[in-house]
CSV table of C-alpha atoms in Angstrom, one decimal:
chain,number,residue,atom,x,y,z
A,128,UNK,CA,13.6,7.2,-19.6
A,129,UNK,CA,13.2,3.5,-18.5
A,130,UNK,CA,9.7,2.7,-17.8
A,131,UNK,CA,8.4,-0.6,-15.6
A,132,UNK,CA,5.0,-2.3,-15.2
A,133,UNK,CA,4.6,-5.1,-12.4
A,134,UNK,CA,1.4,-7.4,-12.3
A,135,UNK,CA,1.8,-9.9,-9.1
A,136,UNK,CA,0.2,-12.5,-10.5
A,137,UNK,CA,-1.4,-15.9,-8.4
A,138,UNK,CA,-3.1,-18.6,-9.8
A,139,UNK,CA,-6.6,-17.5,-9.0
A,140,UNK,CA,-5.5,-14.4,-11.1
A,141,UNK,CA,-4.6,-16.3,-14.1
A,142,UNK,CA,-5.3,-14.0,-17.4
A,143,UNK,CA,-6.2,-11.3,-15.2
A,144,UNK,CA,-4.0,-8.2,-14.3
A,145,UNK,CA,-3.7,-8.1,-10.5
A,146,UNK,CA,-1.9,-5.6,-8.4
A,147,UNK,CA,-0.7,-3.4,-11.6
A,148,UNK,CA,2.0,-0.9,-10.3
A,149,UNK,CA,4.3,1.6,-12.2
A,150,UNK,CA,7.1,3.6,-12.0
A,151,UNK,CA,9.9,5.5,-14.5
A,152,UNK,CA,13.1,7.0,-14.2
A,153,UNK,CA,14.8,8.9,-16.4
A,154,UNK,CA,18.1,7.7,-17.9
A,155,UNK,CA,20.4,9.4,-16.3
A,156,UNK,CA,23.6,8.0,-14.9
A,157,UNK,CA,23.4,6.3,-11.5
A,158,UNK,CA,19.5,6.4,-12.0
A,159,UNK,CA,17.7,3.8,-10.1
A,160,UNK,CA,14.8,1.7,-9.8
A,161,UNK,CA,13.9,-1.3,-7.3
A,162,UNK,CA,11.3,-4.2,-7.2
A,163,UNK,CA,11.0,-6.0,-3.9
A,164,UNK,CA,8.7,-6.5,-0.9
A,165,UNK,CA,11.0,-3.7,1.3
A,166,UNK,CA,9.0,-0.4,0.6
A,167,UNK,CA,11.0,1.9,2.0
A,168,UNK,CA,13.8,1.4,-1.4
A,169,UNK,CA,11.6,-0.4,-3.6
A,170,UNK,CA,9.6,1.5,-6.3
A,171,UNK,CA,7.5,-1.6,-7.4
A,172,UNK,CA,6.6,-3.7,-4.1
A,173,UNK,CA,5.3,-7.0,-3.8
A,174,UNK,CA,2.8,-8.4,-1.0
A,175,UNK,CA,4.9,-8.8,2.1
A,176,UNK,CA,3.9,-12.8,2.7
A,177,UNK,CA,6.0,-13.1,-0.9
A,178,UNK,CA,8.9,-14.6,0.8
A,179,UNK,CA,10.1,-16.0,-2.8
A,180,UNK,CA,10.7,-12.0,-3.4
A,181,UNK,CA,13.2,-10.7,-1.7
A,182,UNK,CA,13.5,-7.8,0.2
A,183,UNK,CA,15.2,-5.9,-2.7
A,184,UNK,CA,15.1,-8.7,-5.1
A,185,UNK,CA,15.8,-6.7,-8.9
A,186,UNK,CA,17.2,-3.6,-9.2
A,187,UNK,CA,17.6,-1.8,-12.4
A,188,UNK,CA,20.4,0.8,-13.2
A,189,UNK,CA,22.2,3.7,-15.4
A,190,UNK,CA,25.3,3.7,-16.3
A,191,UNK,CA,27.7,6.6,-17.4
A,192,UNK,CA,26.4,6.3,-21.2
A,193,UNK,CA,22.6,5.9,-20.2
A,194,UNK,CA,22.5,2.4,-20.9
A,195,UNK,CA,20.3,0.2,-18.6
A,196,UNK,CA,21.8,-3.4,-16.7
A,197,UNK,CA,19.2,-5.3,-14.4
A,198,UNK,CA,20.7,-7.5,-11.2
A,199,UNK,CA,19.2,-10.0,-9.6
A,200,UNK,CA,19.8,-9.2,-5.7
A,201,UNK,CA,21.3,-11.9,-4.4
A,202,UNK,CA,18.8,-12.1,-0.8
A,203,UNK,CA,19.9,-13.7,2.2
A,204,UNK,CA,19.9,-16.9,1.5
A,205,UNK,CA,22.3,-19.1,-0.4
A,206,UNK,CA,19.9,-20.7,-2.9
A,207,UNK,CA,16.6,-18.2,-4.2
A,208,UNK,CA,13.1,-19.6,-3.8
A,209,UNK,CA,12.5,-18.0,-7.3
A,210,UNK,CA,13.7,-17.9,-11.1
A,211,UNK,CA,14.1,-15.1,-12.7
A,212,UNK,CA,13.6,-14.9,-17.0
A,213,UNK,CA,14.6,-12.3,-19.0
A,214,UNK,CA,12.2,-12.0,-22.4
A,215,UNK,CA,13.8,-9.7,-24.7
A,216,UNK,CA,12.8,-9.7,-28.5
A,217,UNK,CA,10.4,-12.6,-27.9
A,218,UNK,CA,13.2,-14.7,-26.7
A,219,UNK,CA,13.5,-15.9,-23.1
A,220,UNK,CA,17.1,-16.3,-21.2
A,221,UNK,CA,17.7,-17.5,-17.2
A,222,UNK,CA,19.2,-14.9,-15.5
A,223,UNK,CA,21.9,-16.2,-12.6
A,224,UNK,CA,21.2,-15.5,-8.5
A,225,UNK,CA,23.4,-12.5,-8.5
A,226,UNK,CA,23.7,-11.8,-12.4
A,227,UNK,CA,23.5,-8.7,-13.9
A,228,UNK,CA,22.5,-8.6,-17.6
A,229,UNK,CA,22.2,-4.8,-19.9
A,230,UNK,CA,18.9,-3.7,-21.4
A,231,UNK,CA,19.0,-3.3,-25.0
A,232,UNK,CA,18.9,0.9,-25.6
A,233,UNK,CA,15.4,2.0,-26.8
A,234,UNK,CA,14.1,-1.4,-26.5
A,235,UNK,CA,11.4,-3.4,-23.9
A,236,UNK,CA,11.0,-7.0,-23.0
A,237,UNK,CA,9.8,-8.8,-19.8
A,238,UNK,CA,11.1,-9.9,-16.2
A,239,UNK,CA,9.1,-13.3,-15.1
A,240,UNK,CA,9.9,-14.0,-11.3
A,241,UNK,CA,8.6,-17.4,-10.8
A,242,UNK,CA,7.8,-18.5,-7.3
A,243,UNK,CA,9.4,-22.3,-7.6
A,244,UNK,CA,6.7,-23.4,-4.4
A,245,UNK,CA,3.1,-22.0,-4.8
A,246,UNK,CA,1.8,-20.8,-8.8
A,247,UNK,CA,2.2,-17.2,-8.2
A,248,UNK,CA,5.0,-14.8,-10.3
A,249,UNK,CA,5.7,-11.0,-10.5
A,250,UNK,CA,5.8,-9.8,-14.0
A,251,UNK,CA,7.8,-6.5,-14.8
A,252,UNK,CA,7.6,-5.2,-18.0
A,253,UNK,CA,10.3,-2.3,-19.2
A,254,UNK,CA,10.5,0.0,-21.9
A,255,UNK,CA,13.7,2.2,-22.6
A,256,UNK,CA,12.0,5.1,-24.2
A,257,UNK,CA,15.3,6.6,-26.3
């Protein structure tokens, strides 16, 4: 089961927990989960005036052995409006327009999608309950 928390998070909501969604899937192969501001496909959406999100900006999914991998969408443009981090074990990583990184089995860390205009990110948290 891979389990994901989302705060959207604006400066005038510093320190405080704004817009708190959820979702789970369980990790079964071709499983999938979505974060974006399209949401018809997205299980965790962002406010639609969020251009630096794109439409399906992350999407998270299992493989054949039940492992999780996250990609970073790439949108329609050439160059994001965002950075993406990838916290795992207390130790942040940049993860590439287009890139696709595994989640450690049994193990939770943080996505940080940083708006690189206006002080405003979305925060995902995961969990890969074993």
């Amino acid at each position: 089961m891979l389990e994901l928390t989302m705060a959207a998070v604006t400066a005038a909501d510093a320190g405080a927990t704004a817009g708190m969604q959820m979702a789970d899937a369980p990790s079964e192969p071709g499983a999938v989960l979505r974060v974006g501001r399209d949401k018809s496909v997205c299980r965790l959406s962002t406010p639609d005036d969020w251009l630096f999100v794109s439409r399906v900006h992350l999407e998270f999914r299992c493989g054949p052995d039940g492992t999780w991998q996250l990609t970073w969408l790439r949108g329609s443009q050439p160059d994001p409006s965002s950075e993406v981090r990838l916290t795992v074990g207390g130790h942040p990583q940049p993860l590439a327009y287009g890139g696709t990184v595994p989640l450690p089995r049994g193990g939770s860390g943080e996505i940080l999608v940083q708006d690189r205009a206006e002080p405003r990110s979305v925060n995902v948290g995961y969990y890969h309950e074993m």
